[in-house]
PDB file of C-alpha atoms and ligand atoms in Angstrom:
ATOM      1  CA  MET A   1      68.996 151.427  80.968  1.00  0.00           C
ATOM      2  CA  SER A   2      68.911 148.443  83.225  1.00  0.00           C
ATOM      3  CA  MET A   3      68.941 144.889  81.904  1.00  0.00           C
ATOM      4  CA  LYS A   4      65.579 143.360  81.074  1.00  0.00           C
ATOM      5  CA  ILE A   5      65.260 139.835  82.458  1.00  0.00           C
ATOM      6  CA  ASP A   6      62.280 137.443  82.080  1.00  0.00           C
ATOM      7  CA  LEU A   7      62.865 133.899  83.331  1.00  0.00           C
ATOM      8  CA  HIS A   8      59.569 132.119  82.583  1.00  0.00           C
ATOM      9  CA  MET A   9      58.223 131.263  79.112  1.00  0.00           C
ATOM     10  CA  HIS A  10      57.107 128.311  76.978  1.00  0.00           C
ATOM     11  CA  THR A  11      57.762 127.063  73.439  1.00  0.00           C
ATOM     12  CA  THR A  12      56.203 124.424  71.203  1.00  0.00           C
ATOM     13  CA  TYR A  13      58.245 121.861  73.175  1.00  0.00           C
ATOM     14  CA  SER A  14      55.491 122.165  75.770  1.00  0.00           C
ATOM     15  CA  ASP A  15      52.333 124.244  75.431  1.00  0.00           C
ATOM     16  CA  GLY A  16      53.647 127.452  73.885  1.00  0.00           C
ATOM     17  CA  ALA A  17      52.730 128.770  70.443  1.00  0.00           C
ATOM     18  CA  PHE A  18      56.232 129.660  69.210  1.00  0.00           C
ATOM     19  CA  SER A  19      59.265 127.550  68.396  1.00  0.00           C
ATOM     20  CA  PRO A  20      62.450 128.203  70.412  1.00  0.00           C
ATOM     21  CA  THR A  21      63.890 130.231  67.522  1.00  0.00           C
ATOM     22  CA  GLU A  22      60.730 132.315  67.121  1.00  0.00           C
ATOM     23  CA  LEU A  23      60.529 132.951  70.851  1.00  0.00           C
ATOM     24  CA  VAL A  24      64.128 134.129  71.193  1.00  0.00           C
ATOM     25  CA  LEU A  25      63.638 136.464  68.209  1.00  0.00           C
ATOM     26  CA  LYS A  26      60.481 137.815  69.823  1.00  0.00           C
ATOM     27  CA  ALA A  27      62.312 138.320  73.118  1.00  0.00           C
ATOM     28  CA  LYS A  28      64.971 140.339  71.305  1.00  0.00           C
ATOM     29  CA  LYS A  29      62.294 142.414  69.613  1.00  0.00           C
ATOM     30  CA  VAL A  30      60.652 143.424  72.898  1.00  0.00           C
ATOM     31  CA  GLY A  31      64.057 144.368  74.295  1.00  0.00           C
ATOM     32  CA  LEU A  32      64.798 141.474  76.643  1.00  0.00           C
ATOM     33  CA  ASP A  33      68.488 140.895  77.432  1.00  0.00           C
ATOM     34  CA  VAL A  34      68.228 137.678  79.434  1.00  0.00           C
ATOM     35  CA  ILE A  35      65.525 135.012  79.245  1.00  0.00           C
ATOM     36  CA  SER A  36      64.972 131.480  80.375  1.00  0.00           C
ATOM     37  CA  ILE A  37      62.899 128.972  78.498  1.00  0.00           C
ATOM     38  CA  THR A  38      60.972 126.903  81.008  1.00  0.00           C
ATOM     39  CA  ASP A  39      58.993 124.310  79.086  1.00  0.00           C
ATOM     40  CA  HIS A  40      56.817 121.907  81.049  1.00  0.00           C
ATOM     41  CA  ASP A  41      58.682 118.654  81.695  1.00  0.00           C
ATOM     42  CA  SER A  42      61.034 119.076  78.743  1.00  0.00           C
ATOM     43  CA  VAL A  43      64.467 120.532  78.075  1.00  0.00           C
ATOM     44  CA  ASN A  44      64.334 119.663  74.381  1.00  0.00           C
ATOM     45  CA  GLY A  45      63.914 123.223  73.121  1.00  0.00           C
ATOM     46  CA  LEU A  46      66.901 124.643  74.954  1.00  0.00           C
ATOM     47  CA  LYS A  47      69.813 123.833  72.644  1.00  0.00           C
ATOM     48  CA  GLU A  48      68.106 125.561  69.711  1.00  0.00           C
ATOM     49  CA  ALA A  49      67.154 128.564  71.864  1.00  0.00           C
ATOM     50  CA  MET A  50      70.642 128.942  73.306  1.00  0.00           C
ATOM     51  CA  ALA A  51      72.243 128.781  69.862  1.00  0.00           C
ATOM     52  CA  VAL A  52      69.928 131.458  68.459  1.00  0.00           C
ATOM     53  CA  GLY A  53      70.377 133.565  71.586  1.00  0.00           C
ATOM     54  CA  LYS A  54      74.123 133.477  71.171  1.00  0.00           C
ATOM     55  CA  GLU A  55      73.814 134.638  67.572  1.00  0.00           C
ATOM     56  CA  ILE A  56      71.556 137.612  68.241  1.00  0.00           C
ATOM     57  CA  GLY A  57      72.737 138.640  71.701  1.00  0.00           C
ATOM     58  CA  VAL A  58      70.061 137.353  74.059  1.00  0.00           C
ATOM     59  CA  GLU A  59      71.327 135.283  76.968  1.00  0.00           C
ATOM     60  CA  VAL A  60      69.245 132.104  77.323  1.00  0.00           C
ATOM     61  CA  ILE A  61      69.502 130.463  80.743  1.00  0.00           C
ATOM     62  CA  PRO A  62      68.627 126.762  80.682  1.00  0.00           C
ATOM     63  CA  GLY A  63      65.323 126.280  82.489  1.00  0.00           C
ATOM     64  CA  LEU A  64      62.514 123.813  83.078  1.00  0.00           C
ATOM     65  CA  GLU A  65      59.052 123.815  84.692  1.00  0.00           C
ATOM     66  CA  ILE A  66      58.572 120.458  86.306  1.00  0.00           C
ATOM     67  CA  SER A  67      55.166 119.066  87.357  1.00  0.00           C
ATOM     68  CA  THR A  68      54.919 117.539  90.802  1.00  0.00           C
ATOM     69  CA  ASP A  69      52.071 116.755  93.134  1.00  0.00           C
ATOM     70  CA  LEU A  70      51.525 116.802  96.851  1.00  0.00           C
ATOM     71  CA  ASP A  71      48.341 115.522  98.511  1.00  0.00           C
ATOM     72  CA  GLU A  72      46.611 115.405  95.100  1.00  0.00           C
ATOM     73  CA  LYS A  73      47.461 119.052  94.463  1.00  0.00           C
ATOM     74  CA  GLU A  74      49.577 119.953  91.479  1.00  0.00           C
ATOM     75  CA  ILE A  75      52.690 121.972  92.272  1.00  0.00           C
ATOM     76  CA  HIS A  76      54.989 123.338  89.576  1.00  0.00           C
ATOM     77  CA  LEU A  77      58.674 123.836  90.254  1.00  0.00           C
ATOM     78  CA  LEU A  78      60.941 125.994  88.134  1.00  0.00           C
ATOM     79  CA  ALA A  79      64.534 124.884  87.624  1.00  0.00           C
ATOM     80  CA  TYR A  80      67.392 127.067  86.363  1.00  0.00           C
ATOM     81  CA  PHE A  81      70.993 126.497  85.321  1.00  0.00           C
ATOM     82  CA  ILE A  82      70.442 122.748  85.068  1.00  0.00           C
ATOM     83  CA  ASP A  83      72.851 120.672  83.018  1.00  0.00           C
ATOM     84  CA  ILE A  84      70.473 119.677  80.237  1.00  0.00           C
ATOM     85  CA  ASP A  85      72.646 116.705  79.307  1.00  0.00           C
ATOM     86  CA  ASN A  86      72.439 115.273  82.820  1.00  0.00           C
ATOM     87  CA  ASP A  87      71.602 111.571  82.429  1.00  0.00           C
ATOM     88  CA  GLU A  88      69.280 111.223  85.393  1.00  0.00           C
ATOM     89  CA  LEU A  89      67.351 114.329  84.405  1.00  0.00           C
ATOM     90  CA  GLN A  90      66.988 113.197  80.782  1.00  0.00           C
ATOM     91  CA  LYS A  91      65.917 109.715  81.885  1.00  0.00           C
ATOM     92  CA  TYR A  92      63.400 111.082  84.340  1.00  0.00           C
ATOM     93  CA  LEU A  93      61.822 113.490  81.845  1.00  0.00           C
ATOM     94  CA  SER A  94      61.367 110.856  79.160  1.00  0.00           C
ATOM     95  CA  PHE A  95      59.997 108.381  81.733  1.00  0.00           C
ATOM     96  CA  PHE A  96      57.539 111.052  82.904  1.00  0.00           C
ATOM     97  CA  ARG A  97      56.316 111.770  79.367  1.00  0.00           C
ATOM     98  CA  ASP A  98      56.034 108.039  78.537  1.00  0.00           C
ATOM     99  CA  GLU A  99      53.974 107.443  81.662  1.00  0.00           C
ATOM    100  CA  ARG A 100      51.670 110.340  80.811  1.00  0.00           C
ATOM    101  CA  LEU A 101      51.145 108.907  77.333  1.00  0.00           C
ATOM    102  CA  HIS A 102      50.302 105.437  78.704  1.00  0.00           C
ATOM    103  CA  ARG A 103      47.822 106.973  81.067  1.00  0.00           C
ATOM    104  CA  ALA A 104      46.194 109.020  78.285  1.00  0.00           C
ATOM    105  CA  LYS A 105      45.801 105.796  76.305  1.00  0.00           C
ATOM    106  CA  ARG A 106      44.058 104.155  79.278  1.00  0.00           C
ATOM    107  CA  ILE A 107      41.689 107.118  79.596  1.00  0.00           C
ATOM    108  CA  VAL A 108      40.914 107.018  75.866  1.00  0.00           C
ATOM    109  CA  GLN A 109      40.197 103.279  76.124  1.00  0.00           C
ATOM    110  CA  LYS A 110      37.785 103.933  78.992  1.00  0.00           C
ATOM    111  CA  LEU A 111      36.027 106.603  76.927  1.00  0.00           C
ATOM    112  CA  ARG A 112      35.739 104.169  74.023  1.00  0.00           C
ATOM    113  CA  ASN A 113      34.287 101.547  76.376  1.00  0.00           C
ATOM    114  CA  LEU A 114      31.693 104.163  77.307  1.00  0.00           C
ATOM    115  CA  GLY A 115      30.784 104.373  73.633  1.00  0.00           C
ATOM    116  CA  LEU A 116      32.630 107.540  72.649  1.00  0.00           C
ATOM    117  CA  SER A 117      34.388 107.599  69.324  1.00  0.00           C
ATOM    118  CA  ILE A 118      37.831 108.981  70.141  1.00  0.00           C
ATOM    119  CA  THR A 119      41.378 107.766  69.482  1.00  0.00           C
ATOM    120  CA  ILE A 120      44.738 108.593  70.993  1.00  0.00           C
ATOM    121  CA  ASP A 121      45.695 110.294  67.714  1.00  0.00           C
ATOM    122  CA  ASP A 122      42.824 112.765  68.158  1.00  0.00           C
ATOM    123  CA  VAL A 123      44.343 113.645  71.522  1.00  0.00           C
ATOM    124  CA  MET A 124      47.930 113.806  70.253  1.00  0.00           C
ATOM    125  CA  ASP A 125      46.867 116.472  67.758  1.00  0.00           C
ATOM    126  CA  HIS A 126      46.224 118.749  70.736  1.00  0.00           C
ATOM    127  CA  ALA A 127      49.284 117.839  72.773  1.00  0.00           C
ATOM    128  CA  GLN A 128      51.973 118.804  70.249  1.00  0.00           C
ATOM    129  CA  ASN A 129      55.232 118.061  72.051  1.00  0.00           C
ATOM    130  CA  SER A 130      54.000 118.538  75.584  1.00  0.00           C
ATOM    131  CA  ALA A 131      53.548 115.899  78.239  1.00  0.00           C
ATOM    132  CA  ILE A 132      50.025 114.728  77.551  1.00  0.00           C
ATOM    133  CA  GLY A 133      47.278 115.449  80.062  1.00  0.00           C
ATOM    134  CA  ARG A 134      43.562 115.654  80.603  1.00  0.00           C
ATOM    135  CA  PRO A 135      43.249 119.180  79.142  1.00  0.00           C
ATOM    136  CA  HIS A 136      44.383 117.766  75.779  1.00  0.00           C
ATOM    137  CA  ILE A 137      41.798 115.002  76.031  1.00  0.00           C
ATOM    138  CA  ALA A 138      39.072 117.515  76.900  1.00  0.00           C
ATOM    139  CA  ASN A 139      40.038 119.697  73.941  1.00  0.00           C
ATOM    140  CA  ALA A 140      39.946 116.701  71.614  1.00  0.00           C
ATOM    141  CA  MET A 141      36.488 115.748  72.901  1.00  0.00           C
ATOM    142  CA  VAL A 142      35.181 119.255  72.227  1.00  0.00           C
ATOM    143  CA  ASN A 143      36.746 119.199  68.782  1.00  0.00           C
ATOM    144  CA  LEU A 144      35.109 115.876  67.949  1.00  0.00           C
ATOM    145  CA  GLY A 145      31.749 117.203  69.113  1.00  0.00           C
ATOM    146  CA  LEU A 146      31.448 114.540  71.801  1.00  0.00           C
ATOM    147  CA  ILE A 147      30.629 117.193  74.392  1.00  0.00           C
ATOM    148  CA  ASN A 148      29.513 120.812  74.343  1.00  0.00           C
ATOM    149  CA  ASN A 149      32.395 122.393  76.195  1.00  0.00           C
ATOM    150  CA  TYR A 150      35.714 121.773  77.906  1.00  0.00           C
ATOM    151  CA  TYR A 151      34.289 121.571  81.430  1.00  0.00           C
ATOM    152  CA  GLU A 152      31.692 118.995  80.472  1.00  0.00           C
ATOM    153  CA  ALA A 153      34.542 116.576  79.743  1.00  0.00           C
ATOM    154  CA  PHE A 154      35.596 116.767  83.382  1.00  0.00           C
ATOM    155  CA  GLU A 155      32.078 116.806  84.815  1.00  0.00           C
ATOM    156  CA  LYS A 156      30.878 113.812  82.842  1.00  0.00           C
ATOM    157  CA  TYR A 157      33.964 111.731  82.146  1.00  0.00           C
ATOM    158  CA  ILE A 158      37.520 112.557  83.079  1.00  0.00           C
ATOM    159  CA  GLY A 159      37.217 114.534  86.340  1.00  0.00           C
ATOM    160  CA  ASP A 160      38.817 113.002  89.436  1.00  0.00           C
ATOM    161  CA  TYR A 161      35.665 111.017  90.183  1.00  0.00           C
ATOM    162  CA  GLY A 162      34.575 110.492  86.600  1.00  0.00           C
ATOM    163  CA  PRO A 163      34.068 107.079  84.965  1.00  0.00           C
ATOM    164  CA  ALA A 164      37.070 107.502  82.665  1.00  0.00           C
ATOM    165  CA  PHE A 165      39.484 108.874  85.244  1.00  0.00           C
ATOM    166  CA  GLU A 166      42.936 107.331  85.615  1.00  0.00           C
ATOM    167  CA  ARG A 167      45.560 108.337  88.134  1.00  0.00           C
ATOM    168  CA  LYS A 168      48.907 109.619  86.955  1.00  0.00           C
ATOM    169  CA  ILE A 169      52.337 108.910  88.327  1.00  0.00           C
ATOM    170  CA  HIS A 170      53.112 110.659  91.551  1.00  0.00           C
ATOM    171  CA  VAL A 171      56.227 112.819  91.744  1.00  0.00           C
ATOM    172  CA  SER A 172      56.820 114.654  94.985  1.00  0.00           C
ATOM    173  CA  PRO A 173      58.243 118.183  95.020  1.00  0.00           C
ATOM    174  CA  GLN A 174      60.995 116.857  97.270  1.00  0.00           C
ATOM    175  CA  SER A 175      62.201 114.293  94.751  1.00  0.00           C
ATOM    176  CA  ALA A 176      62.024 116.847  91.930  1.00  0.00           C
ATOM    177  CA  THR A 177      64.093 119.261  94.018  1.00  0.00           C
ATOM    178  CA  LYS A 178      66.742 116.593  94.462  1.00  0.00           C
ATOM    179  CA  LEU A 179      66.725 115.790  90.750  1.00  0.00           C
ATOM    180  CA  ILE A 180      67.249 119.490  89.989  1.00  0.00           C
ATOM    181  CA  SER A 181      70.087 119.975  92.440  1.00  0.00           C
ATOM    182  CA  ASP A 182      71.777 116.757  91.287  1.00  0.00           C
ATOM    183  CA  ALA A 183      71.674 118.239  87.777  1.00  0.00           C
ATOM    184  CA  GLY A 184      73.464 121.327  89.094  1.00  0.00           C
ATOM    185  CA  GLY A 185      70.381 123.560  89.075  1.00  0.00           C
ATOM    186  CA  LEU A 186      68.435 125.799  91.408  1.00  0.00           C
ATOM    187  CA  SER A 187      64.781 125.074  92.207  1.00  0.00           C
ATOM    188  CA  PHE A 188      61.918 127.507  92.734  1.00  0.00           C
ATOM    189  CA  ILE A 189      58.223 127.266  93.546  1.00  0.00           C
ATOM    190  CA  ALA A 190      56.394 128.488  90.447  1.00  0.00           C
ATOM    191  CA  HIS A 191      53.442 130.906  90.772  1.00  0.00           C
ATOM    192  CA  PRO A 192      52.952 130.256  94.533  1.00  0.00           C
ATOM    193  CA  GLY A 193      49.622 132.103  94.373  1.00  0.00           C
ATOM    194  CA  TYR A 194      48.228 128.672  93.516  1.00  0.00           C
ATOM    195  CA  VAL A 195      49.885 126.973  96.498  1.00  0.00           C
ATOM    196  CA  LYS A 196      48.577 126.845 100.093  1.00  0.00           C
ATOM    197  CA  GLU A 197      50.767 128.774 102.510  1.00  0.00           C
ATOM    198  CA  SER A 198      51.412 125.816 104.812  1.00  0.00           C
ATOM    199  CA  ILE A 199      52.637 123.786 101.833  1.00  0.00           C
ATOM    200  CA  LEU A 200      54.833 126.672 100.767  1.00  0.00           C
ATOM    201  CA  ILE A 201      56.573 126.636 104.142  1.00  0.00           C
ATOM    202  CA  ASP A 202      56.999 122.840 103.988  1.00  0.00           C
ATOM    203  CA  LEU A 203      58.648 123.142 100.579  1.00  0.00           C
ATOM    204  CA  ILE A 204      60.989 125.848 101.812  1.00  0.00           C
ATOM    205  CA  LYS A 205      62.034 123.591 104.671  1.00  0.00           C
ATOM    206  CA  ALA A 206      62.547 120.759 102.181  1.00  0.00           C
ATOM    207  CA  GLY A 207      65.298 122.729 100.478  1.00  0.00           C
ATOM    208  CA  ILE A 208      63.814 124.783  97.694  1.00  0.00           C
ATOM    209  CA  ASP A 209      66.158 127.628  96.665  1.00  0.00           C
ATOM    210  CA  GLY A 210      63.583 130.308  96.002  1.00  0.00           C
ATOM    211  CA  ILE A 211      60.142 131.535  94.988  1.00  0.00           C
ATOM    212  CA  GLU A 212      58.675 132.988  91.839  1.00  0.00           C
ATOM    213  CA  VAL A 213      57.613 136.398  93.115  1.00  0.00           C
ATOM    214  CA  ILE A 214      56.855 138.128  89.817  1.00  0.00           C
ATOM    215  CA  HIS A 215      54.095 136.371  87.840  1.00  0.00           C
ATOM    216  CA  PRO A 216      51.097 137.729  85.864  1.00  0.00           C
ATOM    217  CA  SER A 217      48.691 135.989  88.252  1.00  0.00           C
ATOM    218  CA  HIS A 218      50.081 137.823  91.306  1.00  0.00           C
ATOM    219  CA  SER A 219      48.528 141.013  92.682  1.00  0.00           C
ATOM    220  CA  GLU A 220      50.656 143.801  94.144  1.00  0.00           C
ATOM    221  CA  ASN A 221      49.788 142.470  97.610  1.00  0.00           C
ATOM    222  CA  GLN A 222      50.902 138.977  96.719  1.00  0.00           C
ATOM    223  CA  ILE A 223      54.167 140.270  95.298  1.00  0.00           C
ATOM    224  CA  ASN A 224      54.872 142.056  98.575  1.00  0.00           C
ATOM    225  CA  PHE A 225      53.830 139.020 100.576  1.00  0.00           C
ATOM    226  CA  TYR A 226      56.092 136.599  98.684  1.00  0.00           C
ATOM    227  CA  ARG A 227      58.968 139.054  98.736  1.00  0.00           C
ATOM    228  CA  GLY A 228      58.550 139.133 102.522  1.00  0.00           C
ATOM    229  CA  ILE A 229      58.820 135.348 102.657  1.00  0.00           C
ATOM    230  CA  VAL A 230      61.907 135.438 100.432  1.00  0.00           C
ATOM    231  CA  ASN A 231      63.566 137.851 102.849  1.00  0.00           C
ATOM    232  CA  GLN A 232      62.431 136.018 105.944  1.00  0.00           C
ATOM    233  CA  TYR A 233      63.810 132.657 104.826  1.00  0.00           C
ATOM    234  CA  CYS A 234      66.837 134.007 102.910  1.00  0.00           C
ATOM    235  CA  LEU A 235      65.600 132.651  99.590  1.00  0.00           C
ATOM    236  CA  LEU A 236      66.179 133.660  95.983  1.00  0.00           C
ATOM    237  CA  GLU A 237      63.602 135.637  94.022  1.00  0.00           C
ATOM    238  CA  VAL A 238      62.708 134.851  90.428  1.00  0.00           C
ATOM    239  CA  GLY A 239      59.907 135.720  88.035  1.00  0.00           C
ATOM    240  CA  GLY A 240      58.702 136.278  84.529  1.00  0.00           C
ATOM    241  CA  SER A 241      55.815 136.480  82.116  1.00  0.00           C
ATOM    242  CA  ASP A 242      54.893 132.770  81.820  1.00  0.00           C
ATOM    243  CA  PHE A 243      54.403 133.661  78.150  1.00  0.00           C
ATOM    244  CA  HIS A 244      52.645 130.968  76.101  1.00  0.00           C
ATOM    245  CA  GLY A 245      52.355 133.019  72.919  1.00  0.00           C
ATOM    246  CA  GLY A 246      48.753 134.084  73.146  1.00  0.00           C
ATOM    247  CA  LYS A 247      47.408 130.651  73.994  1.00  0.00           C
ATOM    248  CA  LYS A 248      46.345 131.798  77.436  1.00  0.00           C
ATOM    249  CA  GLU A 249      45.313 135.329  76.515  1.00  0.00           C
ATOM    250  CA  ASP A 250      48.856 136.384  77.283  1.00  0.00           C
ATOM    251  CA  GLY A 251      49.713 137.659  73.801  1.00  0.00           C
ATOM    252  CA  ASP A 252      51.252 140.932  74.972  1.00  0.00           C
ATOM    253  CA  SER A 253      52.866 139.871  78.248  1.00  0.00           C
ATOM    254  CA  LEU A 254      56.372 139.227  76.919  1.00  0.00           C
ATOM    255  CA  GLY A 255      58.751 141.932  78.144  1.00  0.00           C
ATOM    256  CA  LYS A 256      56.355 143.167  80.841  1.00  0.00           C
ATOM    257  CA  TYR A 257      57.182 140.924  83.808  1.00  0.00           C
ATOM    258  CA  LEU A 258      60.782 141.423  84.816  1.00  0.00           C
ATOM    259  CA  ILE A 259      63.130 140.623  87.655  1.00  0.00           C
ATOM    260  CA  SER A 260      65.989 142.851  88.704  1.00  0.00           C
ATOM    261  CA  PRO A 261      69.624 142.181  87.788  1.00  0.00           C
ATOM    262  CA  ASN A 262      70.287 141.774  91.524  1.00  0.00           C
ATOM    263  CA  ASN A 263      67.983 138.748  91.604  1.00  0.00           C
ATOM    264  CA  LEU A 264      69.900 137.091  88.784  1.00  0.00           C
ATOM    265  CA  GLU A 265      73.205 137.994  90.380  1.00  0.00           C
ATOM    266  CA  ALA A 266      72.074 136.312  93.614  1.00  0.00           C
ATOM    267  CA  MET A 267      71.229 133.143  91.644  1.00  0.00           C
ATOM    268  CA  ARG A 268      74.684 133.076  90.082  1.00  0.00           C
ATOM    269  CA  ASN A 269      76.302 133.628  93.481  1.00  0.00           C
ATOM    270  CA  MET A 270      74.353 130.701  94.905  1.00  0.00           C
ATOM    271  CA  LEU A 271      75.561 128.490  92.044  1.00  0.00           C
ATOM    272  CA  HIS A 272      79.157 129.464  92.776  1.00  0.00           C
ATOM    273  CA  LYS A 273      78.664 128.703  96.437  1.00  0.00           C
ATOM    274  CA  ASN A 274      77.162 125.294  95.584  1.00  0.00           C
ATOM    275  CA  SER A 275      80.035 124.361  93.308  1.00  0.00           C
ATOM    276  CA  ALA A 276      82.754 125.597  95.637  1.00  0.00           C
TER     277      ALA A 276
HETATM  278  P1  AMP B   1      46.326 115.972  84.457  1.00  0.00           P
HETATM  279  O1  AMP B   1      47.682 116.489  84.888  1.00  0.00           O
HETATM  280  O2  AMP B   1      46.392 115.267  83.150  1.00  0.00           O
HETATM  281  O3  AMP B   1      45.655 115.159  85.525  1.00  0.00           O
HETATM  282  O4  AMP B   1      45.419 117.252  84.209  1.00  0.00           O
HETATM  283  C1  AMP B   1      45.276 118.187  85.233  1.00  0.00           C
HETATM  284  C2  AMP B   1      44.711 119.443  84.651  1.00  0.00           C
HETATM  285  O5  AMP B   1      43.380 119.221  84.192  1.00  0.00           O
HETATM  286  C3  AMP B   1      44.599 120.548  85.655  1.00  0.00           C
HETATM  287  O6  AMP B   1      45.800 121.327  85.715  1.00  0.00           O
HETATM  288  C4  AMP B   1      43.453 121.376  85.107  1.00  0.00           C
HETATM  289  O7  AMP B   1      43.951 122.259  84.112  1.00  0.00           O
HETATM  290  C5  AMP B   1      42.573 120.366  84.434  1.00  0.00           C
HETATM  291  N1  AMP B   1      41.437 119.960  85.264  1.00  0.00           N
HETATM  292  C6  AMP B   1      41.396 119.010  86.216  1.00  0.00           C
HETATM  293  N2  AMP B   1      40.150 118.886  86.765  1.00  0.00           N
HETATM  294  C7  AMP B   1      39.388 119.804  86.124  1.00  0.00           C
HETATM  295  C8  AMP B   1      38.021 120.204  86.219  1.00  0.00           C
HETATM  296  N3  AMP B   1      37.169 119.607  87.071  1.00  0.00           N
HETATM  297  N4  AMP B   1      37.576 121.186  85.405  1.00  0.00           N
HETATM  298  C9  AMP B   1      38.423 121.779  84.536  1.00  0.00           C
HETATM  299  N5  AMP B   1      39.724 121.471  84.398  1.00  0.00           N
HETATM  300  C10 AMP B   1      40.205 120.501  85.178  1.00  0.00           C
HETATM  301 FE1   FE B   2      51.898 125.964  80.480  1.00  0.00          FE
HETATM  302 FE1   FE B   3      52.955 126.425  85.818  1.00  0.00          FE
HETATM  303 ZN1   ZN B   4      54.859 128.202  82.971  1.00  0.00          ZN
END
C-alpha cells in the first residue's frame, strides 16, 4: 500500500476543533503516514504535534497557512518545512496577531459607540488561539443576541463599508513568500479555486514554489486545470483535507484528500537544491 499523505489541517492553535495531540492521534487512526499541520498564522502547535507524531509513527512536517492580501482580496499561502524557531518568522507572526487584536478592539469600540453591548472578551471567547478576525466578532454578536444571524453583522455593522469597519494590516503575498523562504521553507498558493487566474500567474512569477491542487473545494476539472499549471510552470504540487475537525462540516474529510509520494519527494528535492 502506498503512503497516505495529507498536508493541510488545523488545530486549536487556529480555528480547528482538536488539539495537536488529538489531531495526530486521529490522523494515525485514519491511516495517514505523513501529515502537516498548517494553522492560520501560527506555528505554536507544531512542537507538540511533532513530538506525538514521533512517538506513534506519523511524520509531521512543519507547516503554516499565512494570511495575505492583494488588492483587498484575501490570499492564503501554505508554507512547509519552515524552521519554526526562525526569529523573523516568530516576530512576524506575533506582530500579525497583536495587530489583529488591536484592530478587533477598535471595531468593538465602534460597536459600543453605536450602542451595542459587546466587549472584547465576548469576542475572544470565539477566537480561541487564532488570529482574531471579523468572523469571531460576528459570531459573538449572534451569541449575544445583538443581531439575528452572522450575515447581518456584516450587512449592518462590520462589512467593508459598515459603520464599525476597521482596516487590517496589509501583508502582500510577495513579502510572505520572502519570509517563508528566509525561514528555509517552501511556499504554495492555498486553495487557488478562490484566487483569480491573473493573480495566480502573478504570484507564480513572484516566486511561489507551488500550488495546492488537491483541496475539498476543488472539482475534478479544477484539479486537472491546476495540475496543468503546475506542469506548465514547473511548480510543486501539494494538497490535503483542510480538516478543521467538523467546524466547517468537514467532520469526515481527514484521510480522504491525499497527495502522492512523488509530490512529497519533489518538495524534498527542491529543499535540497535550495540548501546546496
Ligand atoms: P477579516 O480578516 O477580519 O477582515 O475577516 C475577513 C473574513 O470575514 C472573510 O474571510 C469572510 O469569512 C468574512 N466576511 C467578510 N465580509 C463578509 C460578508 N459581507 N459576509 C460574510 N462574511 C464576510
Ligand atoms: Fe481555517
Ligand atoms: Fe485557507
Ligand atoms: Zn486551511
